[in-house]
Short mmCIF file of C-alpha atoms in Angstrom, two decimals:
data_model
loop_
_atom_site.label_atom_id
_atom_site.label_comp_id
_atom_site.label_asym_id
_atom_site.label_seq_id
_atom_site.Cartn_x
_atom_site.Cartn_y
_atom_site.Cartn_z
CA UNK A 30 70.46 -4.26 112.05
CA UNK A 31 71.50 -7.69 113.68
CA UNK A 32 73.82 -8.74 110.84
CA UNK A 33 73.53 -12.13 109.03
CA UNK A 34 73.19 -15.04 111.18
CA UNK A 35 74.26 -18.60 110.44
CA UNK A 36 73.32 -21.63 112.33
CA UNK A 37 75.10 -23.91 113.10
CA UNK A 38 78.81 -22.45 113.44
CA UNK A 39 80.27 -26.00 113.33
CA UNK A 40 78.80 -29.13 112.08
CA UNK A 41 80.67 -32.65 112.25
CA UNK A 42 78.88 -35.72 110.58
CA UNK A 43 79.51 -38.95 109.19
CA UNK A 44 79.72 -39.40 105.59
CA UNK A 45 76.33 -40.46 104.08
CA UNK A 46 74.37 -38.32 106.63
CA UNK A 47 72.25 -35.45 105.74
CA UNK A 48 73.00 -32.11 107.01
CA UNK A 49 70.86 -28.72 106.99
CA UNK A 50 72.45 -25.35 107.34
CA UNK A 51 70.55 -22.14 108.05
CA UNK A 52 70.76 -18.42 107.19
CA UNK A 53 69.00 -15.49 108.61
CA UNK A 54 69.53 -12.22 106.61
CA UNK A 55 69.34 -8.75 107.38
CA UNK A 56 65.56 -8.02 107.25
CA UNK A 57 65.29 -5.49 104.31
CA UNK A 58 67.85 -7.55 102.29
CA UNK A 59 66.08 -9.38 99.39
CA UNK A 60 69.06 -11.08 97.97
CA UNK A 61 70.58 -14.07 99.58
CA UNK A 62 73.87 -15.95 98.40
CA UNK A 63 75.24 -19.35 99.39
CA UNK A 64 79.15 -19.68 98.75
CA UNK A 65 81.26 -22.55 99.90
CA UNK A 66 85.09 -22.09 100.80
CA UNK A 67 87.77 -24.68 101.33
CA UNK A 68 91.14 -24.24 102.70
CA UNK A 69 93.17 -21.70 101.14
CA UNK A 70 90.78 -20.91 98.59
CA UNK A 71 88.17 -18.10 97.91
CA UNK A 72 84.60 -18.34 98.25
CA UNK A 73 83.06 -20.19 95.30
CA UNK A 74 79.26 -19.26 94.29
CA UNK A 75 76.64 -22.01 95.01
CA UNK A 76 73.42 -20.31 94.49
CA UNK A 77 71.35 -17.21 95.28
CA UNK A 78 67.93 -16.02 95.84
CA UNK A 79 65.73 -12.86 95.21
CA UNK A 80 63.06 -12.93 97.86
CA UNK A 81 61.84 -16.79 97.46
CA UNK A 82 62.98 -17.16 93.81
CA UNK A 83 66.14 -19.24 93.28
CA UNK A 84 67.53 -17.13 90.36
CA UNK A 85 70.77 -19.06 89.54
CA UNK A 86 72.67 -22.44 90.80
CA UNK A 87 76.25 -22.83 89.90
CA UNK A 88 77.60 -25.95 88.28
CA UNK A 89 79.06 -26.82 91.56
CA UNK A 90 75.72 -27.40 93.26
CA UNK A 91 75.33 -31.27 92.70
CA UNK A 92 72.01 -32.82 92.99
CA UNK A 93 72.90 -33.84 96.53
CA UNK A 94 72.31 -30.22 97.23
CA UNK A 95 69.26 -28.17 97.71
CA UNK A 96 68.59 -24.52 98.87
CA UNK A 97 65.25 -23.20 99.85
CA UNK A 98 63.90 -19.70 100.82
CA UNK A 99 60.39 -20.39 101.36
CA UNK A 100 58.88 -17.08 102.49
CA UNK A 101 61.80 -14.74 101.20
CA UNK A 102 63.35 -14.34 104.54
CA UNK A 103 65.57 -17.33 106.24
CA UNK A 104 67.21 -19.72 103.83
CA UNK A 105 68.26 -23.40 104.25
CA UNK A 106 70.92 -25.39 102.45
CA UNK A 107 70.60 -29.21 102.68
CA UNK A 108 73.39 -31.53 101.64
CA UNK A 109 72.25 -35.11 101.23
CA UNK A 110 74.42 -38.29 101.45
CA UNK A 111 77.41 -36.23 102.58
CA UNK A 112 80.82 -36.81 101.04
CA UNK A 113 84.21 -35.99 102.58
CA UNK A 114 84.69 -33.62 99.79
CA UNK A 115 81.96 -31.60 101.08
CA UNK A 116 83.99 -30.47 104.02
CA UNK A 117 84.23 -26.70 103.74
CA UNK A 118 83.06 -23.46 105.19
CA UNK A 119 79.54 -22.61 104.05
CA UNK A 120 79.06 -18.90 103.75
CA UNK A 121 75.71 -17.06 103.42
CA UNK A 122 75.76 -13.40 102.18
CA UNK A 123 72.99 -10.94 101.59
CA UNK A 124 72.32 -7.49 100.14
CA UNK A 125 69.47 -5.17 98.91
CA UNK A 126 69.01 -5.76 95.15
CA UNK A 127 68.60 -1.96 94.28
CA UNK A 128 70.92 0.64 95.03
CA UNK A 129 73.31 -1.51 97.11
CA UNK A 130 76.49 -3.48 96.22
CA UNK A 131 78.77 -5.32 98.27
CA UNK A 132 77.43 -8.33 100.31
CA UNK A 133 77.17 -8.56 104.11
CA UNK A 134 78.51 -11.96 104.85
CA UNK A 135 77.61 -14.31 107.93
CA UNK A 136 80.13 -16.00 109.90
CA UNK A 137 79.81 -19.11 108.16
CA UNK A 138 79.05 -22.94 109.24
CA UNK A 139 82.14 -24.88 109.24
CA UNK A 140 81.18 -28.56 107.89
CA UNK A 141 83.66 -31.51 108.76
CA UNK A 142 82.64 -34.96 107.16
CA UNK A 143 84.23 -37.85 108.83
CA UNK B 18 82.40 -14.15 82.42
CA UNK B 19 84.32 -12.65 85.09
CA UNK B 20 87.46 -13.79 86.72
CA UNK B 21 89.95 -12.54 89.32
CA UNK B 22 93.71 -13.16 89.73
CA UNK B 23 95.34 -12.36 93.02
CA UNK B 24 99.21 -12.38 92.53
CA UNK B 25 100.75 -13.85 95.64
CA UNK B 26 99.22 -16.02 98.02
CA UNK B 27 101.15 -14.70 100.93
CA UNK B 28 102.56 -11.38 101.55
CA UNK B 29 104.66 -10.38 104.54
CA UNK B 30 105.49 -6.76 105.59
CA UNK B 31 107.09 -5.41 108.62
CA UNK B 32 104.70 -3.13 110.90
CA UNK B 33 104.60 0.15 109.44
CA UNK B 34 105.64 -0.58 105.94
CA UNK B 35 103.41 -0.14 102.83
CA UNK B 36 101.05 -2.72 102.22
CA UNK B 37 100.51 -3.65 98.42
CA UNK B 38 98.17 -6.50 97.46
CA UNK B 39 97.58 -6.95 93.90
CA UNK B 40 94.30 -7.85 91.89
CA UNK B 41 93.91 -8.23 88.24
CA UNK B 42 90.41 -8.84 86.85
CA UNK B 43 88.76 -9.99 83.66
CA UNK B 44 85.28 -8.67 82.65
CA UNK B 45 83.36 -8.36 79.57
CA UNK B 46 81.41 -5.50 80.84
CA UNK B 47 82.19 -2.66 83.09
CA UNK B 48 83.34 -4.22 86.16
CA UNK B 49 82.20 -3.77 89.86
CA UNK B 50 85.36 -4.53 92.16
CA UNK B 51 85.59 -5.21 95.81
CA UNK B 52 88.08 -6.10 98.44
CA UNK B 53 87.20 -7.83 101.39
CA UNK B 54 88.88 -9.08 104.61
CA UNK B 55 88.60 -12.47 106.46
CA UNK B 56 89.81 -13.04 110.10
CA UNK B 57 90.15 -16.69 111.06
CA UNK B 58 86.98 -18.72 111.35
CA UNK B 59 84.88 -15.50 110.59
CA UNK B 60 82.95 -14.43 107.54
CA UNK B 61 84.12 -11.89 105.17
CA UNK B 62 84.06 -7.98 105.84
CA UNK B 63 83.77 -5.43 102.85
CA UNK B 64 86.86 -3.15 103.07
CA UNK B 65 85.76 -1.25 100.09
CA UNK B 66 84.31 -1.18 96.56
CA UNK B 67 84.41 0.42 93.18
CA UNK B 68 81.23 0.86 91.26
CA UNK B 69 81.44 4.14 89.17
CA UNK B 70 83.02 7.49 89.28
CA UNK B 71 86.27 8.18 90.94
CA UNK B 72 88.68 5.48 90.25
CA UNK B 73 90.50 5.87 93.55
CA UNK B 74 88.19 4.58 96.45
CA UNK B 75 89.01 4.62 100.32
CA UNK B 76 87.74 2.15 102.65
CA UNK B 77 87.93 1.31 106.05
CA UNK B 78 90.97 0.70 108.16
CA UNK B 79 93.08 3.03 106.22
CA UNK B 80 92.81 0.81 102.87
CA UNK B 81 92.64 2.34 99.53
CA UNK B 82 92.33 0.76 96.03
CA UNK B 83 92.55 2.42 92.43
CA UNK B 84 90.67 1.11 89.44
CA UNK B 85 92.96 1.24 86.43
CA UNK B 86 90.82 0.14 83.37
CA UNK B 87 94.09 0.03 81.01
CA UNK B 88 95.81 -2.31 83.19
CA UNK B 89 92.41 -4.32 84.51
CA UNK B 90 93.84 -3.89 87.99
CA UNK B 91 92.34 -2.89 91.28
CA UNK B 92 95.39 -3.01 93.87
CA UNK B 93 94.77 -2.45 97.45
CA UNK B 94 97.16 -0.43 99.54
CA UNK B 95 97.95 0.98 102.94
CA UNK B 96 100.53 3.30 103.72
CA UNK B 97 101.53 1.88 107.14
CA UNK B 98 100.98 -1.75 108.19
CA UNK B 99 99.36 -2.31 111.65
CA UNK B 100 99.60 -5.72 113.43
CA UNK B 101 95.84 -6.01 113.11
CA UNK B 102 95.92 -5.95 109.54
CA UNK B 103 97.12 -9.56 109.43
CA UNK B 104 94.37 -11.61 107.75
CA UNK B 105 93.09 -13.09 104.54
CA UNK B 106 92.16 -10.59 101.62
CA UNK B 107 90.11 -11.24 98.80
CA UNK B 108 89.21 -9.23 95.79
CA UNK B 109 85.97 -9.91 93.95
CA UNK B 110 84.34 -9.06 90.72
CA UNK B 111 80.73 -8.61 89.60
CA UNK B 112 79.32 -7.38 86.24
CA UNK B 113 77.81 -4.20 86.88
CA UNK B 114 76.67 -5.32 90.22
CA UNK B 115 73.96 -7.47 88.87
CA UNK B 116 75.68 -10.92 88.97
CA UNK B 117 77.15 -12.85 91.89
CA UNK B 118 80.50 -11.80 93.09
CA UNK B 119 83.47 -14.00 91.79
CA UNK B 120 86.29 -14.03 94.27
CA UNK B 121 90.08 -14.41 93.87
CA UNK B 122 91.85 -17.14 95.73
CA UNK B 123 92.87 -14.72 98.23
CA UNK B 124 96.27 -13.33 99.89
CA UNK B 125 97.47 -14.08 103.28
CA UNK B 126 99.07 -10.81 104.91
CA UNK B 127 101.50 -11.32 107.55
CA UNK B 128 102.85 -8.14 109.46
CA UNK B 129 106.06 -8.84 111.31
CA UNK B 130 106.85 -6.68 114.41
#
């Protein structure tokens, strides 16, 4: 069990650029979640997958955001045409769908849009 | 829909004193309740969880929480604060464990020597 890994840890980008983040889950965890956390706030749900199927997307997830989990293992979150309001910590969390409650979180990717 | 309210964005206690962090939830179905801790620039770590059964749940680092359905509360306590407890604490709720967690805004705990 190597934990949930997120890459990169930090990303600084200019407004209007595209960015992509990666999350590698614990191997036997088939559910994977993306959350966004801004300063002084709790994590806000963005989307989640069970294996490769994207089961739910939050209304927070504008059409500039897209997430994939092509083989049911790692996942990517892409933000197109970044805006300053996208600056936040992006957290990935995973767990087994059956018989397990409570997520294991990665350390997050901190995005700063300048 | 589920929601969580954490009373007090910042709580300050002396080292050795009781820690009490308050959490009230709203859920239309039996809730699953969680407390997480977050240290600066890190992800969240699960402290404890309530799913079914015993309403008093014990977690890591000496923390415990009690599910009180009549009060829709799930307050987090620790008898004696330690300097290493200083962190951000988040309460979260899920509808029977099958929906994404909904988090509160968090409570920052400071421990004074």
